[in-house]
Structures are given as C-alpha cells and as structure tokens.
Coordinates of C-alpha atoms and ligand atoms in Angstrom, one line a residue:
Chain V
X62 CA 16.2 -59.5 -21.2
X63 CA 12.9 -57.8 -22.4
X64 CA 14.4 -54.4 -22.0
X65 CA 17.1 -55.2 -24.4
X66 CA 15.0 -56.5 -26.6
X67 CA 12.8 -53.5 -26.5
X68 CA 15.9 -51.1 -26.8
X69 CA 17.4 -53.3 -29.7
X70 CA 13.8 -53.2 -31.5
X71 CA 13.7 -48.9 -30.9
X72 CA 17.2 -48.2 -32.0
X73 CA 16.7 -50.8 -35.4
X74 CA 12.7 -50.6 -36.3
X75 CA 12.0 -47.3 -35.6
X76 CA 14.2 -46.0 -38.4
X77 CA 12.5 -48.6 -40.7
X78 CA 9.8 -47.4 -39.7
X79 CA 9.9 -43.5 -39.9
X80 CA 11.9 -44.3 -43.2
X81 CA 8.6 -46.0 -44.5
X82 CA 6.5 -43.0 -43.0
X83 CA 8.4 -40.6 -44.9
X84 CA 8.3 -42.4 -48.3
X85 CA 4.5 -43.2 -47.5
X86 CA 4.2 -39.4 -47.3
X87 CA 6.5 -38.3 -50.4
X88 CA 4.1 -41.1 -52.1
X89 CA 0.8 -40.0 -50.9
X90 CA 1.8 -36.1 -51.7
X91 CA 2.4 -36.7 -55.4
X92 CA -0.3 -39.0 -56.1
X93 CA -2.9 -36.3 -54.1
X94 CA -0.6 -33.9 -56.9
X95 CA -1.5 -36.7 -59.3
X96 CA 1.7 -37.3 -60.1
X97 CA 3.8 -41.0 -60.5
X98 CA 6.2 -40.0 -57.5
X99 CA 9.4 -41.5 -56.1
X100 CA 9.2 -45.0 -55.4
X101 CA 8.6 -45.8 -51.7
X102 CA 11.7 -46.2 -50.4
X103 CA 13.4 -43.0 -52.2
X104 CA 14.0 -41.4 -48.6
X105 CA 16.8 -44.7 -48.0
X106 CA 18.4 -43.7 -51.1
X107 CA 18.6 -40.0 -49.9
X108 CA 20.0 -40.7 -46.6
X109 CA 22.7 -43.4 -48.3
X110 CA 23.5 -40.7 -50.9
X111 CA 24.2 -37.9 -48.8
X112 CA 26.7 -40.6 -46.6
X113 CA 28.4 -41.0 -49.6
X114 CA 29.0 -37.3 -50.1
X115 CA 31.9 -35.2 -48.9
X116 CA 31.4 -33.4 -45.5
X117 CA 31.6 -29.2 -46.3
X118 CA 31.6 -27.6 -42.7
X119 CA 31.1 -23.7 -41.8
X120 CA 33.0 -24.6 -38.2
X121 CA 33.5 -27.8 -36.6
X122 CA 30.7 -28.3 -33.9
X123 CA 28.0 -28.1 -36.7
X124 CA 27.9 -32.0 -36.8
X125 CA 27.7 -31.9 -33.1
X126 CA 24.7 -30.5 -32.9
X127 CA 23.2 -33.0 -35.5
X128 CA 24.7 -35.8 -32.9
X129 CA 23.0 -34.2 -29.8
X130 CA 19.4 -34.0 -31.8
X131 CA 19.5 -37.7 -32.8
X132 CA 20.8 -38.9 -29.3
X133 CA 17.8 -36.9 -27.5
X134 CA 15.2 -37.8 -30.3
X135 CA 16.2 -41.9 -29.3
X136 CA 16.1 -41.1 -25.8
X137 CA 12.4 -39.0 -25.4
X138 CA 11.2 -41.9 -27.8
X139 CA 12.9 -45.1 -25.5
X140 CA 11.3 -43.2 -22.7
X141 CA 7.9 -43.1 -24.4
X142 CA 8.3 -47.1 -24.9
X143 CA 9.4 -47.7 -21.5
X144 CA 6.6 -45.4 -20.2
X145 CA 8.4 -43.0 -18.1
X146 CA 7.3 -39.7 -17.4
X147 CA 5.2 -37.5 -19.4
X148 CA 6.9 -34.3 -18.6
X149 CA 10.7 -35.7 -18.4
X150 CA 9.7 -36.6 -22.2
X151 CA 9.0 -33.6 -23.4
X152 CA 11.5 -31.9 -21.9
X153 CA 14.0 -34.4 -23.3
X154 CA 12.5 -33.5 -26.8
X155 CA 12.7 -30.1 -26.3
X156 CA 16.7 -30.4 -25.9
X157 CA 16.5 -32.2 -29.3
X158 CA 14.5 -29.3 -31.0
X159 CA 16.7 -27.0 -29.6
X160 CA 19.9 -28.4 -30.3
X161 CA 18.8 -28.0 -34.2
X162 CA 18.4 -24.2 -33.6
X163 CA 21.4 -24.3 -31.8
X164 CA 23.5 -26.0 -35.0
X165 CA 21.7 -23.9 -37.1
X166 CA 22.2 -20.5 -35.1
X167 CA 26.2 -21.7 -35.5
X168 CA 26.8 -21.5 -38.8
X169 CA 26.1 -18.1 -39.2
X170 CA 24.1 -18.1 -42.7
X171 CA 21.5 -15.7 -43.0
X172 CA 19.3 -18.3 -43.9
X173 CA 20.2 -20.6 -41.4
X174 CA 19.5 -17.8 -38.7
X175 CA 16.1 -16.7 -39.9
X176 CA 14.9 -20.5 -40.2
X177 CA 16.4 -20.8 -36.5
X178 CA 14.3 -17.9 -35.1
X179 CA 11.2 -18.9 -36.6
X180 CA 11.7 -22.5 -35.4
X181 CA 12.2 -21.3 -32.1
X182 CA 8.5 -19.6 -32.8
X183 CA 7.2 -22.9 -33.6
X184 CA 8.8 -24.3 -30.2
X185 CA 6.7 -21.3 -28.3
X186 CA 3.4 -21.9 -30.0
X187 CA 3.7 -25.8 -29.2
X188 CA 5.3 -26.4 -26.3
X189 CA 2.5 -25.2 -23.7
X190 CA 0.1 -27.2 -25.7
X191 CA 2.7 -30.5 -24.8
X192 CA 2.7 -29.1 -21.9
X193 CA -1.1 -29.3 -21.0
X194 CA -1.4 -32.6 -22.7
X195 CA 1.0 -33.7 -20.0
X196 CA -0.7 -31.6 -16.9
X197 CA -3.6 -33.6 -18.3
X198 CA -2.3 -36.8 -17.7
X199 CA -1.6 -36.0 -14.2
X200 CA -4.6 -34.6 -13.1
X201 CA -6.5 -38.0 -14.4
X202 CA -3.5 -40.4 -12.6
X203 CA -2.4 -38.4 -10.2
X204 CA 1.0 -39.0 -11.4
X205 CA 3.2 -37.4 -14.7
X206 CA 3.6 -41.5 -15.2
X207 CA 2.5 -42.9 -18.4
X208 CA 2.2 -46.3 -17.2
X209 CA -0.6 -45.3 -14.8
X210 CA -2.6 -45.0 -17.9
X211 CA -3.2 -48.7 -18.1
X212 CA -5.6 -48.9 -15.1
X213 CA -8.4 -48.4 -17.1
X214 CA -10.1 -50.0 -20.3
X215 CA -11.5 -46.5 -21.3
X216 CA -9.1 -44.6 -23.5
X217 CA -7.5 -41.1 -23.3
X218 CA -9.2 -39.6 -25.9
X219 CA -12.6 -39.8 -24.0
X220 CA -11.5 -37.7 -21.0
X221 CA -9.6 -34.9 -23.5
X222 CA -10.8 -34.8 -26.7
X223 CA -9.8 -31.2 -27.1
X224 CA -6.3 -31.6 -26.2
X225 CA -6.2 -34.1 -29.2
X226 CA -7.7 -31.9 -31.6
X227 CA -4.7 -29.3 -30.5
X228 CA -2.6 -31.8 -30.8
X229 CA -3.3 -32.4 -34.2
X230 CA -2.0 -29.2 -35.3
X231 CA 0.9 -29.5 -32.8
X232 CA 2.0 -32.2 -35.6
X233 CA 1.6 -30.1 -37.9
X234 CA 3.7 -28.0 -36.9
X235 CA 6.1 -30.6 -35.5
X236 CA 5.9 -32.3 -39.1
X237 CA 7.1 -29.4 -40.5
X238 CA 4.4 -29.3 -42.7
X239 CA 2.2 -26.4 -44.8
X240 CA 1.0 -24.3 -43.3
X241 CA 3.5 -24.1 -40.7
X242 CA 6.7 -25.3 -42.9
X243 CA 8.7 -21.8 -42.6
X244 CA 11.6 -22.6 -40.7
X245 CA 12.8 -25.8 -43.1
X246 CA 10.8 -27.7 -45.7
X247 CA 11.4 -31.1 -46.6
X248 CA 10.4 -30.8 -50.4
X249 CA 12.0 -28.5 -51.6
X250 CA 10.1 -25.3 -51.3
X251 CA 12.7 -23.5 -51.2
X252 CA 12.2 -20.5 -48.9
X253 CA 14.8 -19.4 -47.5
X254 CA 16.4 -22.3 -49.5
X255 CA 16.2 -24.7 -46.9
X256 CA 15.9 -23.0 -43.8
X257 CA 17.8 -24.1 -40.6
X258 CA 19.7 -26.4 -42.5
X259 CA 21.0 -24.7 -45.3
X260 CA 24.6 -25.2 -44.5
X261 CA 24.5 -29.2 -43.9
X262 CA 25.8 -31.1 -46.4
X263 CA 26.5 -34.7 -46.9
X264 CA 26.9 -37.0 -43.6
X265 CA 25.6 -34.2 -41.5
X266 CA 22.4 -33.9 -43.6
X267 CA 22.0 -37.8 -43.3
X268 CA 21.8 -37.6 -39.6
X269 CA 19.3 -35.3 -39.5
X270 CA 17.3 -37.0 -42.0
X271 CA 17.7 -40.1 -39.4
X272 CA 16.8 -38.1 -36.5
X273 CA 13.6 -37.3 -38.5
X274 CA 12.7 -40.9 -39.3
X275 CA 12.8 -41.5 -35.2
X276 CA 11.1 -37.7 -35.0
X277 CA 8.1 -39.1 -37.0
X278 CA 7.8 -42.2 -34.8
X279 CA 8.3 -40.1 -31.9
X280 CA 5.5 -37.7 -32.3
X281 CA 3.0 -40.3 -34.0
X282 CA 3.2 -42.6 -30.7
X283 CA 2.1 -39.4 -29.0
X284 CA -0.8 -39.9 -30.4
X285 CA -1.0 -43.7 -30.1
X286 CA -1.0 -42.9 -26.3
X287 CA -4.2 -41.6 -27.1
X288 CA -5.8 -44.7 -27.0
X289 CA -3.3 -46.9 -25.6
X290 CA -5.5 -49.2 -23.9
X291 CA -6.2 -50.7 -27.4
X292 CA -3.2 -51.1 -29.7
X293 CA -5.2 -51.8 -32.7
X294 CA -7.1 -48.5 -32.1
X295 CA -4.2 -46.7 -30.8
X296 CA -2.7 -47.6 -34.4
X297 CA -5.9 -46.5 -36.0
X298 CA -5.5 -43.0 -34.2
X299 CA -1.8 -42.6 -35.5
X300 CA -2.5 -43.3 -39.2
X301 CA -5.8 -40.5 -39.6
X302 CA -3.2 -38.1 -37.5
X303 CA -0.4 -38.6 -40.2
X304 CA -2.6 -38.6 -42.8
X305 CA -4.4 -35.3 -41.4
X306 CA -1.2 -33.9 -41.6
X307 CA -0.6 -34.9 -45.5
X308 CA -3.5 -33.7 -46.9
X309 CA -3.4 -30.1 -44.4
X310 CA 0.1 -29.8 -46.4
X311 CA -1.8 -30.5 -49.7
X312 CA -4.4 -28.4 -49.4
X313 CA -3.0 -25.1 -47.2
X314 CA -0.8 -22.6 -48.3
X315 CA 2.2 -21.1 -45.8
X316 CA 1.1 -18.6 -43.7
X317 CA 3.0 -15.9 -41.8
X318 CA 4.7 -17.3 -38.1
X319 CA 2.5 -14.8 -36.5
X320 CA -0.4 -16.0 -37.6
X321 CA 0.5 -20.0 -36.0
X322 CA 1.8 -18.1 -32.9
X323 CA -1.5 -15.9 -32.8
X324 CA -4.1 -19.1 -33.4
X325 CA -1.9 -21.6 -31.2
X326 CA -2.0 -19.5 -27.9
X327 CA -5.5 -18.7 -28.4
X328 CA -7.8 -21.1 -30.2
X329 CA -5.5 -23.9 -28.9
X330 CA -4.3 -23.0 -25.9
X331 CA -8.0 -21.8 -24.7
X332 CA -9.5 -25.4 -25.9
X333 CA -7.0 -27.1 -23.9
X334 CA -7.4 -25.1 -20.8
X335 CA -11.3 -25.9 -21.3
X336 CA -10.5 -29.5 -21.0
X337 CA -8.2 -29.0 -18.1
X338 CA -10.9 -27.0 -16.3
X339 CA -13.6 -29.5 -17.2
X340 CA -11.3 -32.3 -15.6
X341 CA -11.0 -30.2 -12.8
X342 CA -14.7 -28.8 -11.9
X343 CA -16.4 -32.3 -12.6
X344 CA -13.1 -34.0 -10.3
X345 CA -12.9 -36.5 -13.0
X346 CA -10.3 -39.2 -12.5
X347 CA -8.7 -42.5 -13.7
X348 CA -8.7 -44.9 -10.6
Chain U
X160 CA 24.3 -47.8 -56.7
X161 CA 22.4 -45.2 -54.8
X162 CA 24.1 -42.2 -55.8
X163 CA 22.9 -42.3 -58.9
X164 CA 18.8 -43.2 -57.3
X165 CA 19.1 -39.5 -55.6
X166 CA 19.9 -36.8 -57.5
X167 CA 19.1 -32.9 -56.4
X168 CA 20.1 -30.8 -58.6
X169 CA 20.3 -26.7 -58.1
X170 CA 19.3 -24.7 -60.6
X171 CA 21.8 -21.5 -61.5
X172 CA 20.5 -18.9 -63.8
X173 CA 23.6 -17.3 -65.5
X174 CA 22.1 -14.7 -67.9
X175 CA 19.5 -16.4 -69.3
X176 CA 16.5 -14.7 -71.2
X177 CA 14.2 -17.0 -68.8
X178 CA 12.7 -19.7 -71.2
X179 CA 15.0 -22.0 -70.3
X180 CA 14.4 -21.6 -66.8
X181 CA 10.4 -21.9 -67.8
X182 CA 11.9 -25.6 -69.2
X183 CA 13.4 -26.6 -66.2
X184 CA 10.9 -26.0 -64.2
X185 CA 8.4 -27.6 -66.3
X186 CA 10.4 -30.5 -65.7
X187 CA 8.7 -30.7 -61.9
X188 CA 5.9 -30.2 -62.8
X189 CA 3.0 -33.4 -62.9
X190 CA 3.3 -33.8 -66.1
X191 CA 6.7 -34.8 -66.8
X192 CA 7.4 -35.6 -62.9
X193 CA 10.7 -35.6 -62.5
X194 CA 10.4 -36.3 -58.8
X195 CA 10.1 -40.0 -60.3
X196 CA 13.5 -39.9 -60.6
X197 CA 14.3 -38.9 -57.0
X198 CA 15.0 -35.6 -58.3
X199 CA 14.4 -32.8 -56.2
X200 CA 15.5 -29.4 -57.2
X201 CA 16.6 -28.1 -53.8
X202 CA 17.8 -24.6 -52.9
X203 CA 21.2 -24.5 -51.3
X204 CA 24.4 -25.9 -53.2
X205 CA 25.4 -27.7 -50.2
X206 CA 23.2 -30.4 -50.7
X207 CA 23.0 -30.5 -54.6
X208 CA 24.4 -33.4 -56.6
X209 CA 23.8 -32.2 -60.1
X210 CA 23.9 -28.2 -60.8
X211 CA 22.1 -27.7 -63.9
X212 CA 22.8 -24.0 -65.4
X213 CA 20.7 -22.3 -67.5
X214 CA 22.2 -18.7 -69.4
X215 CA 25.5 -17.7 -71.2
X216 CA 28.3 -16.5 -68.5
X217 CA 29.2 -12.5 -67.7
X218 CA 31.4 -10.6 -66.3
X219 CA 28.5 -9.4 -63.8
X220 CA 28.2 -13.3 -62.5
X221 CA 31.1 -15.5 -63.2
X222 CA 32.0 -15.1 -59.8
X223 CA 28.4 -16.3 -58.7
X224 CA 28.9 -19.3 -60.5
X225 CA 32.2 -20.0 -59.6
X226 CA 31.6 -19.3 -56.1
X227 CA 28.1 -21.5 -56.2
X228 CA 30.0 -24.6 -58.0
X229 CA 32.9 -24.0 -55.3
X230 CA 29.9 -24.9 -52.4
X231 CA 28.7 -28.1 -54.0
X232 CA 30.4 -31.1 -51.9
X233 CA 31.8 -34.1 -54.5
X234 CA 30.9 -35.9 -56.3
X235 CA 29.3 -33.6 -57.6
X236 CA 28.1 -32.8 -62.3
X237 CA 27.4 -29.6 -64.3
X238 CA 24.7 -29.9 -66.6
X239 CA 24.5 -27.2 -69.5
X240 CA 21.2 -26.5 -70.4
X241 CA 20.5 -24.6 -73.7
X242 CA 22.2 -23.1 -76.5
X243 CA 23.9 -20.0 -74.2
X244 CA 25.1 -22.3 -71.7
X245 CA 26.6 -24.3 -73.8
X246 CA 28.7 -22.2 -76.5
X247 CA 26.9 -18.9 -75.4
X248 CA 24.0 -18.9 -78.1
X249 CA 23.2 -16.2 -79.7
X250 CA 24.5 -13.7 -76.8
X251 CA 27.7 -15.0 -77.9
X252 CA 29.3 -12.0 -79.1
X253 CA 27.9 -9.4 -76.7
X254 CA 30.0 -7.0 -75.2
X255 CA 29.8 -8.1 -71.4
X256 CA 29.1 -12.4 -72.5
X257 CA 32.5 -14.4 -71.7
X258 CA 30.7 -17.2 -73.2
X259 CA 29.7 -21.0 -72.9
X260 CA 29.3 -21.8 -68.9
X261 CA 32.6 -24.4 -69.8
X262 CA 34.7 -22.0 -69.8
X263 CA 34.7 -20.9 -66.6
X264 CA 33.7 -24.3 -65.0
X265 CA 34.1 -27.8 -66.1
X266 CA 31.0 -28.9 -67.6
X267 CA 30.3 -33.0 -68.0
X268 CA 26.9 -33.0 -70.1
X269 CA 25.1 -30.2 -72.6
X270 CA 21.4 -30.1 -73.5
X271 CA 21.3 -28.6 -76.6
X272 CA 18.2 -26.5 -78.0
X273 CA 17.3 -22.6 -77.7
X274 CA 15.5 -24.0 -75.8
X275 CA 15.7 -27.1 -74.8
X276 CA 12.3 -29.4 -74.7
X277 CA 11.4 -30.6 -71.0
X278 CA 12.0 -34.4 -71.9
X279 CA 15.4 -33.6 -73.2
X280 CA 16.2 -32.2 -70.2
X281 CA 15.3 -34.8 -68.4
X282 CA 17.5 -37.0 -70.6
X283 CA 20.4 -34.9 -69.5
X284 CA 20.0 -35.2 -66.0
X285 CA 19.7 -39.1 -66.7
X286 CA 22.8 -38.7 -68.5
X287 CA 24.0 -36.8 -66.0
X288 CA 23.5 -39.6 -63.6
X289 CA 26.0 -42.0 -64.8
X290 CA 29.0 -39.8 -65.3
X291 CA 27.9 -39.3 -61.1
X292 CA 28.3 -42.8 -60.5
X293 CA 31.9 -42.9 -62.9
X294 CA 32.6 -40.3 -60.5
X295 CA 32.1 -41.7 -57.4
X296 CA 33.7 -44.9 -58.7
X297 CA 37.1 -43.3 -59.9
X298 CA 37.1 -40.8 -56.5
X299 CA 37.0 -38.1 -58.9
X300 CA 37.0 -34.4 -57.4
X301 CA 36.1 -31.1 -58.8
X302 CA 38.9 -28.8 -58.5
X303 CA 38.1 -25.7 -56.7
X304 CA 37.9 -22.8 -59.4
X305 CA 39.7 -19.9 -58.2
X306 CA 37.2 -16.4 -58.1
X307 CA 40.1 -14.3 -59.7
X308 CA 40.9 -14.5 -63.5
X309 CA 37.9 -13.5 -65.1
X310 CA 38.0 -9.5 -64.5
X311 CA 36.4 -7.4 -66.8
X312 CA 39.1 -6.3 -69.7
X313 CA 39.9 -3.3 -69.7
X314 CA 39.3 -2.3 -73.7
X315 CA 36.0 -3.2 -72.9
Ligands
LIG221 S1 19.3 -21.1 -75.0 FE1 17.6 -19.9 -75.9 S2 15.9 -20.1 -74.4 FE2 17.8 -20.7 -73.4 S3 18.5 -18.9 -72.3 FE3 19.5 -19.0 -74.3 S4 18.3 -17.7 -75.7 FE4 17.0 -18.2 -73.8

C-alpha cells in the first residue's frame, strides 16, 4: 500500500514539481537580467500549448524516442525513491539520455545531428564522474545500495566532499545550462536553432518538456542523497545546487565542447579519484 | 485559453534593410520584455506559433519563405512587420521585389511604420494572439503554399 502510494506521488508531484523548478528558474533568470519575466507557471502553458499543436514528423519513430526518454527518466527516478541501486540508476538514465540522441540522430537535420554528437560529448565528460560518485558509495557500504546509506547519522557529503563539488558541474552540464548549453538550449539561444530537437514539434516537443520536469527532479535528488540522513538539509543542499546552476548560466558565456571534455576528465575526474583514493588509503567506512 | 499564454514566434528576414530586425529584437530585450508575455523567439519553425516577417519579398527568397511557413505546425499566424512587409515599402518597385509578404503567403496582422516602434510591435503580436485563439477555435488550417509559381519573369 505504501509503494503505491509512493509510485502514485512520483508519477503526479514530480511533474508539479520540476514544472515549478523550471518556472522558478525562467523567473530567477530574468529578474538576475532584471527583467519582469513570465509568470511562474509559463512552462504549464508551454507544454499545454504545444499539445494543442499539430504533430509535423520527419519519420514515424521520432515520437518513439521521446516515449523511451520519459519512460526511463520515471524509472531511474522511482528507483532513486525506492532506493535501489546506485549503479542500476545511472545506467537506467543513461538509456534516457541516449534515447534523445538516438531521436535526434533519426531525423536527419543537420542541426539535429550536430546537437546529437555534442550531447553525446556531454554524456562522456559526465558519466565517469556518476560513475565515481557511485564507486563511492560502495566503497563506504560495501554495497552499490542506496538504502545502506541510512546506517549512519553523519552525512555523505562529509566522506566525499570533492565528488560533490564535481557533481556540481555534472548539473550543469545535465541542466543544459551556460556554459555547457551547446547541444540544445532551453531559452532560446538559438545555436544551432535548437539543437537535438530541432525537428520536434507540437505533442512530441511536450513530452520532452515533461521528461525534463521529472529530469530536474531526477538529478536535484542526486544531490539530496547528499545529505540524506537529514531531509531538511538534504533539501537545503538541492536548492544552493539549482540555484548554483542559475546564476553559472547568468554569469558564463558558452564555451567550446572541448574545453567541458578537457576540464571534466581532468580537474574533475582527478578530484574525484582523490576522494576515492583518500577513502581507500585511510579504509574509511560507513558501518 | 493557453494557446494564446505561449506564443514563440520565428523571426524571417525577407529583404529587409535590417532596422526592422534591430526593432524586433529590441523587443527581447529588458526593457520592453517581451518574455512577459511568454514569448520566446525560438529558432526552428517547427515549434513557432507566430512567424513575424520583417523585409519586402524577392525572387531570391520567396521560396525561403514559402518553404519556412510550409514547416510551421497549425495553428499557426503571420505577422507583417514594417512598411516592406506589408505593401513592399519603398522597395516596392525594384526590379527583383515581388512585393508585400501577403502576396505570397497569407498574412493575418500588419505592423505598420518604416520602422515600426518596439511597443507597436509588441501590440501586434498581442493582436496577433487572438486571431490564434479564433484559429484554434474554428480548426482553422493554413494551406500549404506550393514552392512553384513565383519564378523569376522572364522580361526581367
Ligand atoms: S520597413 Fe523600413 S526599416 Fe523596415 S525593412 Fe523596410 S525600409 Fe527597413
């Protein structure tokens, strides 16, 4: 009865919810741009707007592809909620970030293919960063489970402070945001017009806007888990992530994909191995 | 209701002389904010609601323009912005100008000025906005406007 209850509050408040996050974030961007901006719930009116639009498809499994992305997006995040397995989750989101390329690869568009490859860039610089976070977990518990995390009243972010400070810019980069918003942009910015999904239209483009609102509440709890002993801190930890990521895509300017590939696999990746290797030499353990 | 809350309009430069385009894009700027609006002036047609064209039509890019309005799902408005797009200014009678963007596509509003202030802009696309919603209401389509028929002549 719980479960249900659980699975029935994933599949109807986390939409809410990322649907608030974005319009907090459209919000927060124009006033740091001191401008009025949309009201707060302008990202409901895009996504019921676009439903109401006609469906224009290059070929026929294009809106596959957008069904694949949302299903794995509310999978990885039920499995974060029921506290599965670190590394089973992010390969389950994986599939979801790749189905995207995949869709986007399908159509054919120039545009579409350019914003695929360079997404698939962002997957490489991010992934072994996810990846470590996870191999962290494990050599604390002793197990990829994240349920093993509640022995203990001292949080996460004491034993691998590193790994969150990579994983900062891993939402960055998974937000889509400056600096790192080359394969797609959300606002408009129009390179490469929109980027992976330049040929979605209508109903199509409405579920990926969905399988974004569940995206954002996906990769904020990743860093709730942080502090998960504590759910008021855990919260705390989630809101200066997502607003670190706002004002870095106020304040930065696009770079090129080879610079986020260059500084991922060394500045991030070597602070995260530091960590790893400081769990490892001082044997340091969650019991 | 919310069709009308939404609109993202793509901006088509026929053969415009630029300073309507500098308008437009005032438009998103802070200080007139059109964002307030939910308008967002994305790049592909696919997603557009409003297509807002700035420039007289030419022989060089009518099929541009017919080929962009062709891409834009329904319900979907043209919005004329300036003097050339909407009778062809004072390009009119070049050699290579066809003329006013309507009559190569069916236009439903015209912003009038050479060029145009910012806030009238603005009051187009608002305009704009209801014929969107009469639109969506009577399940009114755009026809598909065929590529051939506007060849260059041959005494030209
Ligand atoms: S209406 Fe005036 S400002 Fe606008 S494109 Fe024509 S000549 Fe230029």
């Amino acid at each position: 009865m719980n479960e249900i209850l659980k699975i029935l509050l994933v599949l109807i408040g986390a939409p809410i919810l990322g649907c608030l996050i974005a319009g907090l974030d459209r919000k927060i961007t124009s006033r740091l741009q001191h401008r009025v901006g949309p009201p707060l719930l302008q990202p409901y009116y895009d996504v019921s707007k676009l439903l109401q639009k006609d469906n224009i498809v290059v070929n026929k499994y294009q809106n596959v592809y957008v069904v694949i992305y949302v299903i794995f997006v509310i999978l990885s995040l039920l499995m974060l909620v029921f506290e599965a397995d670190m590394l089973m989750i992010i390969f389950v989101y994986t599939i979801a970030s790749v189905a995207l390329i995949v869709g986007g690869m399908s159509t054919g568009s120039p545009y579409a293919r350019i914003g695929s490859s360079r997404e698939i860039m962002a997957i490489l610089s991010y992934e072994p960063i996810l990846v470590l976070y996870a191999v962290a977990i494990y050599m604390l518990t002793g197990t990829f489970k994240l349920s093993a995390l509640d022995k203990t009243s001292t949080p996460l972010l004491m034993y691998i402070p590193l790994i969150f400070i990579a994983m900062l810019v891993v939402m960055n980069i998974k937000f889509k945001k400056s600096p790192f918003d080359y394969s797609t942009s959300h606002h408009a910015h129009q390179e490469l017009v929109k980027g992976m999904f330049t040929e979605y239209s209508g109903p199509g483009m409405a579920g990926i806007e969905i399988g974004h609102f569940y995206e954002y509440v996906f990769l904020l709890s990743l860093m709730f888990v942080f502090w998960k002993v504590n759910i008021i801190m855990g919260l705390i930890l989630a809101v200066i992530s997502f607003l670190f990521v706002i004002i870095m895509d106020n304040i930065t300017a696009r770079v090129y994909w080879q610079w986020m590939v260059k500084t991922s696999w060394t500045v991030l990746l070597v602070i995260s191995i530091v960590n790893i290797m400081y769990l490892y030499i001082f044997n340091i353990k969650i019991m | 209701m919310s069709l009308a809350k939404s609109p993202w309009i793509i901006h088509v430069n026929c053969n415009s002389c630029n300073g309507c385009d500098i308008e437009v894009v005032a438009c998103l700027t802070p200080l007139y904010d059109a964002e307030r609006f939910g308008v967002l002036n994305i790049g592909t047609p696919k997603q557009a609601d409003i297509m807002v064209v700035t420039g007289s039509v030419n022989y060089k890019n009518v099929n541009v323009l017919k080929n962009i309005y062709n891409q834009i799902p329904d319900p979907k408005v043209v919005l004329a912005v300036g003097a050339c797009a909407s009778t062809g200014g004072i390009f009119h009678d070049c050699y290579n100008v066809i003329g006013g963007v309507d009559q190569v596509i069916p236009v439903d509003a015209y912003v009038p000025g050479c060029c145009p202030k910012p806030e009238a802009i603005l009051d187009g696309v608002v305009a704009a906005l209801s014929i969107l919603e009469n639109k969506k209401k009577g399940n009114i389509k755009g026809k598909e406007v065929p590529l051939k028929g506007n060849e260059v002549p041959s005494n030209a």
